Amino acid sequence: EVQLLESGGGLVQPGGSLRLSCAASGFTFSSYAMSWVRQAPGKGLEWVSSISGSDGGTYYADSVKGRFTISRDTSKNTLYLQMNSLRADDTAIYYCAKQIGGSYSSRLFDYWGQGTLVTVSS
Amino acid sequence: DIQMTQSPSSLSASVGDRVTITCRASQTIGTFLNWYQQTPGKAPKVLIFGASSLQSGVPSRFSGSGSGTDFTLTISSLQPEDFATYYCQQSYNPPPTFGHGTEVEIK
C-alpha cells in the first residue's frame, strides 16, 4: 500500500525558513517523479514543485522559484521541500504527491499525503 | 500557463441526482485532463485521468468526457459520500494547473 507522510510544518515568521519532509513507502520511490502541491486556507490547489525520478531534474512554480528547493533521499525514501524567504502568501497546507511515472511529464498525481500546514505570520 | 475554468463554482443537489461539472482549458490540451475529489479535511483523490479513464477503485457512477478544450465530469446518481469539492487539472503542458474547484453541497 502506498503511503506518504508529511511532516515539518508549523508557524514561521515572514522571511523565515522551514523544511518539509515526506516519508514514502509501498512503492519503488526512486522510480517515480514526486511533487509538492499546496492549498491556501479555503482555496484551490496549486502545484509548487516536482522532482523527476528518472534524472533528478527539478521544476518550480514561478511563485516559489529561487526561494524553495525540492530534493529527495532515495536511501531514506524521503522527499523534501526547503522553503526560504517565506511570505504570508505561502501559508497553506502542503501536500506531497506521487506522480504516475518517472518523468516530470507524467503530470498526474495518483497518491497524496495527508498534508502539513505551514503558517507564515508575525 | 494554461488556465482551467470550472463551472459552476458550487451546486446543491440531492442524493440520487445526476450531476454535471464542466471544465474549460484556455488552449487545447487533447485528453490530458484529470479530475480529483476532495472531501473536507482530506487530501485530493484522483477519479478520472486522460479525460475519461476511471481510476482503479472509483465507482462507475463517475464518468468523464471531452477533448480539446471542453470537458465534463458526470456523477450519474449522487451518493452521500460524493458531497465534496471537485477539481480538474491539465497535464498537457507544464506547469500542471488546476481549476478553482466545484463544491457539491447537499440540497
GROMACS .gro file of C-alpha atoms in nm:
model
  229
    1GLU     CA    1   0.000   0.000   0.000
    2VAL     CA    2   0.135   0.340  -0.100
    3GLN     CA    3   0.176   0.576   0.194
    4LEU     CA    4   0.302   0.933   0.202
    5LEU     CA    5   0.352   1.102   0.537
    6GLU     CA    6   0.442   1.470   0.550
    7SER     CA    7   0.598   1.648   0.845
    8GLY     CA    8   0.780   1.969   0.927
    9GLY     CA    9   0.501   2.224   0.902
   10GLY     CA   10   0.442   2.492   1.161
   11LEU     CA   11   0.434   2.861   1.236
   12VAL     CA   12   0.718   3.071   1.098
   13GLN     CA   13   0.777   3.444   1.074
   14PRO     CA   14   0.791   3.622   0.739
   15GLY     CA   15   1.139   3.589   0.594
   16GLY     CA   16   1.199   3.266   0.783
   17SER     CA   17   1.274   2.914   0.666
   18LEU     CA   18   1.120   2.571   0.705
   19ARG     CA   19   1.196   2.225   0.570
   20LEU     CA   20   0.916   1.986   0.492
   21SER     CA   21   0.965   1.611   0.469
   22CYS     CA   22   0.757   1.338   0.309
   23ALA     CA   23   0.828   0.978   0.403
   24ALA     CA   24   0.723   0.739   0.128
   25SER     CA   25   0.652   0.367   0.141
   26GLY     CA   26   0.478   0.096  -0.057
   27PHE     CA   27   0.643   0.168  -0.393
   28THR     CA   28   0.988   0.200  -0.552
   29PHE     CA   29   1.049   0.561  -0.451
   30SER     CA   30   1.344   0.621  -0.684
   31SER     CA   31   1.140   0.525  -0.992
   32TYR     CA   32   0.873   0.791  -0.967
   33ALA     CA   33   0.853   1.165  -1.001
   34MET     CA   34   0.733   1.335  -0.685
   35SER     CA   35   0.570   1.671  -0.629
   36TRP     CA   36   0.457   1.923  -0.373
   37VAL     CA   37   0.111   2.077  -0.417
   38ARG     CA   38  -0.026   2.339  -0.179
   39GLN     CA   39  -0.367   2.466  -0.080
   40ALA     CA   40  -0.413   2.802   0.087
   41PRO     CA   41  -0.690   2.813   0.351
   42GLY     CA   42  -1.028   2.787   0.179
   43LYS     CA   43  -0.868   2.800  -0.165
   44GLY     CA   44  -0.788   2.565  -0.452
   45LEU     CA   45  -0.488   2.354  -0.540
   46GLU     CA   46  -0.157   2.500  -0.664
   47TRP     CA   47   0.135   2.294  -0.793
   48VAL     CA   48   0.458   2.404  -0.625
   49SER     CA   49   0.746   2.183  -0.736
   50SER     CA   50   0.839   1.846  -0.882
   51ILE     CA   51   1.145   1.626  -0.896
   52SER     CA   52   1.192   1.367  -1.167
   53GLY     CA   53   1.256   1.009  -1.068
   54SER     CA   54   1.436   0.931  -1.391
   55ASP     CA   55   1.705   1.201  -1.387
   56GLY     CA   56   1.653   1.406  -1.070
   57GLY     CA   57   1.554   1.714  -1.265
   58THR     CA   58   1.374   1.977  -1.058
   59TYR     CA   59   1.089   2.209  -1.154
   60TYR     CA   60   0.927   2.501  -0.976
   61ALA     CA   61   0.627   2.728  -0.994
   62ASP     CA   62   0.723   3.087  -1.070
   63SER     CA   63   0.578   3.189  -0.733
   64VAL     CA   64   0.844   2.990  -0.543
   65LYS     CA   65   1.138   2.982  -0.784
   66GLY     CA   66   1.457   3.095  -0.616
   67ARG     CA   67   1.310   3.054  -0.267
   68PHE     CA   68   1.214   2.684  -0.248
   69THR     CA   69   1.430   2.379  -0.318
   70ILE     CA   70   1.296   2.028  -0.373
   71SER     CA   71   1.519   1.726  -0.313
   72ARG     CA   72   1.498   1.357  -0.238
   73ASP     CA   73   1.699   1.100  -0.044
   74THR     CA   74   1.640   0.764  -0.208
   75SER     CA   75   1.823   0.581   0.072
   76LYS     CA   76   1.562   0.710   0.315
   77ASN     CA   77   1.267   0.711   0.073
   78THR     CA   78   1.207   1.071   0.168
   79LEU     CA   79   1.113   1.383  -0.028
   80TYR     CA   80   1.200   1.729   0.099
   81LEU     CA   81   1.099   2.088   0.039
   82GLN     CA   82   1.334   2.354   0.174
   83MET     CA   83   1.142   2.680   0.196
   84ASN     CA   84   1.333   3.006   0.244
   85SER     CA   85   1.229   3.372   0.246
   86LEU     CA   86   0.878   3.271   0.341
   87ARG     CA   87   0.593   3.516   0.283
   88ALA     CA   88   0.240   3.537   0.417
   89ASP     CA   89   0.102   3.411   0.086
   90ASP     CA   90   0.298   3.088   0.130
   91THR     CA   91   0.057   2.998   0.410
   92ALA     CA   92  -0.108   2.672   0.303
   93ILE     CA   93  -0.141   2.302   0.356
   94TYR     CA   94   0.145   2.141   0.166
   95TYR     CA   95   0.075   1.801   0.014
   96CYS     CA   96   0.332   1.554  -0.106
   97ALA     CA   97   0.209   1.372  -0.417
   98LYS     CA   98   0.338   1.081  -0.620
   99GLN     CA   99   0.322   1.104  -0.998
  100ILE     CA  100   0.227   0.806  -1.213
  101GLY     CA  101   0.560   0.787  -1.394
  102GLY     CA  102   0.928   0.854  -1.353
  103SER     CA  103   0.935   1.170  -1.558
  104TYR     CA  104   0.810   1.518  -1.470
  105SER     CA  105   0.598   1.495  -1.786
  106SER     CA  106   0.376   1.237  -1.612
  107ARG     CA  107   0.181   1.518  -1.451
  108LEU     CA  108  -0.091   1.302  -1.295
  109PHE     CA  109  -0.087   1.276  -0.917
  110ASP     CA  110  -0.211   0.930  -0.817
  111TYR     CA  111  -0.133   0.929  -0.445
  112TRP     CA  112  -0.130   1.215  -0.196
  113GLY     CA  113  -0.022   1.252   0.164
  114GLN     CA  114  -0.247   1.398   0.432
  115GLY     CA  115  -0.069   1.733   0.417
  116THR     CA  116   0.121   1.954   0.660
  117LEU     CA  117   0.017   2.309   0.748
  118VAL     CA  118   0.260   2.595   0.705
  119THR     CA  119   0.160   2.927   0.857
  120VAL     CA  120   0.368   3.236   0.784
  121SER     CA  121   0.281   3.511   1.028
  122SER     CA  122   0.440   3.751   1.272
  123ASP     CA  123   0.035   2.881  -1.823
  124ILE     CA  124  -0.285   2.702  -1.925
  125GLN     CA  125  -0.585   2.837  -1.734
  126MET     CA  126  -0.855   2.594  -1.625
  127THR     CA  127  -1.206   2.730  -1.569
  128GLN     CA  128  -1.465   2.521  -1.388
  129SER     CA  129  -1.837   2.578  -1.370
  130PRO     CA  130  -2.035   2.605  -1.164
  131SER     CA  131  -1.824   2.704  -0.863
  132SER     CA  132  -2.080   2.536  -0.641
  133LEU     CA  133  -2.404   2.346  -0.673
  134SER     CA  134  -2.669   2.198  -0.448
  135ALA     CA  135  -2.806   1.855  -0.525
  136SER     CA  136  -2.995   1.571  -0.367
  137VAL     CA  137  -2.899   1.208  -0.322
  138GLY     CA  138  -2.983   1.028  -0.645
  139ASP     CA  139  -2.945   1.335  -0.867
  140ARG     CA  140  -2.738   1.337  -1.182
  141VAL     CA  141  -2.465   1.599  -1.153
  142THR     CA  142  -2.253   1.750  -1.426
  143ILE     CA  143  -1.946   1.969  -1.379
  144THR     CA  144  -1.766   2.135  -1.667
  145CYS     CA  145  -1.406   2.237  -1.712
  146ARG     CA  146  -1.266   2.451  -1.991
  147ALA     CA  147  -0.899   2.491  -2.081
  148SER     CA  148  -0.757   2.816  -2.215
  149GLN     CA  149  -0.594   2.624  -2.501
  150THR     CA  150  -0.631   2.278  -2.647
  151ILE     CA  151  -0.500   2.001  -2.423
  152GLY     CA  152  -0.612   1.690  -2.611
  153THR     CA  153  -0.733   1.448  -2.345
  154PHE     CA  154  -0.470   1.539  -2.084
  155LEU     CA  155  -0.738   1.622  -1.829
  156ASN     CA  156  -0.774   1.471  -1.483
  157TRP     CA  157  -1.044   1.502  -1.218
  158TYR     CA  158  -0.990   1.491  -0.841
  159GLN     CA  159  -1.230   1.471  -0.548
  160GLN     CA  160  -1.152   1.634  -0.215
  161THR     CA  161  -1.366   1.585   0.094
  162PRO     CA  162  -1.326   1.829   0.385
  163GLY     CA  163  -1.004   1.782   0.577
  164LYS     CA  164  -0.875   1.518   0.336
  165ALA     CA  165  -0.624   1.505   0.055
  166PRO     CA  166  -0.742   1.506  -0.307
  167LYS     CA  167  -0.807   1.171  -0.471
  168VAL     CA  168  -0.789   1.108  -0.845
  169LEU     CA  169  -1.118   0.995  -1.001
  170ILE     CA  170  -1.065   1.025  -1.375
  171PHE     CA  171  -0.749   1.054  -1.583
  172GLY     CA  172  -0.699   1.105  -1.953
  173ALA     CA  173  -1.038   1.278  -1.966
  174SER     CA  174  -1.240   0.955  -1.949
  175SER     CA  175  -1.046   0.672  -1.782
  176LEU     CA  176  -1.176   0.568  -1.442
  177GLN     CA  177  -0.908   0.531  -1.174
  178SER     CA  178  -0.897   0.188  -1.014
  179GLY     CA  179  -1.139   0.159  -0.725
  180VAL     CA  180  -1.354   0.457  -0.824
  181PRO     CA  181  -1.727   0.378  -0.852
  182SER     CA  182  -1.869   0.354  -1.203
  183ARG     CA  183  -2.123   0.629  -1.134
  184PHE     CA  184  -1.836   0.870  -1.208
  185SER     CA  185  -1.757   0.933  -1.571
  186GLY     CA  186  -1.562   1.186  -1.772
  187SER     CA  187  -1.577   1.307  -2.128
  188GLY     CA  188  -1.440   1.568  -2.360
  189SER     CA  189  -1.131   1.661  -2.557
  190GLY     CA  190  -0.960   1.972  -2.680
  191THR     CA  191  -1.077   2.250  -2.451
  192ASP     CA  192  -1.410   2.134  -2.307
  193PHE     CA  193  -1.454   1.857  -2.053
  194THR     CA  194  -1.726   1.717  -1.831
  195LEU     CA  195  -1.738   1.517  -1.510
  196THR     CA  196  -2.069   1.340  -1.451
  197ILE     CA  197  -2.196   1.166  -1.140
  198SER     CA  198  -2.488   0.954  -1.255
  199SER     CA  199  -2.658   0.910  -0.918
  200LEU     CA  200  -2.521   1.123  -0.636
  201GLN     CA  201  -2.442   0.937  -0.315
  202PRO     CA  202  -2.393   1.083   0.034
  203GLU     CA  203  -2.017   1.024   0.018
  204ASP     CA  204  -1.996   1.227  -0.307
  205PHE     CA  205  -2.056   1.560  -0.136
  206ALA     CA  206  -1.715   1.713  -0.185
  207THR     CA  207  -1.517   1.958  -0.394
  208TYR     CA  208  -1.408   1.851  -0.742
  209TYR     CA  209  -1.105   1.984  -0.928
  210CYS     CA  210  -0.997   1.945  -1.286
  211GLN     CA  211  -0.626   1.951  -1.373
  212GLN     CA  212  -0.443   1.964  -1.703
  213SER     CA  213  -0.134   1.750  -1.753
  214TYR     CA  214  -0.066   1.857  -2.111
  215ASN     CA  215   0.186   2.134  -2.061
  216PRO     CA  216   0.400   2.241  -1.771
  217PRO     CA  217   0.323   2.367  -1.519
  218PRO     CA  218   0.032   2.145  -1.419
  219THR     CA  219  -0.265   2.369  -1.341
  220PHE     CA  220  -0.591   2.312  -1.159
  221GLY     CA  221  -0.937   2.458  -1.190
  222HIS     CA  222  -1.068   2.654  -0.892
  223GLY     CA  223  -1.296   2.373  -0.785
  224THR     CA  224  -1.668   2.292  -0.778
  225GLU     CA  225  -1.823   2.236  -0.438
  226VAL     CA  226  -2.111   1.987  -0.442
  227GLU     CA  227  -2.339   2.053  -0.147
  228ILE     CA  228  -2.641   1.875  -0.006
  229LYS     CA  229  -2.974   2.030  -0.104
   0.00000   0.00000   0.00000
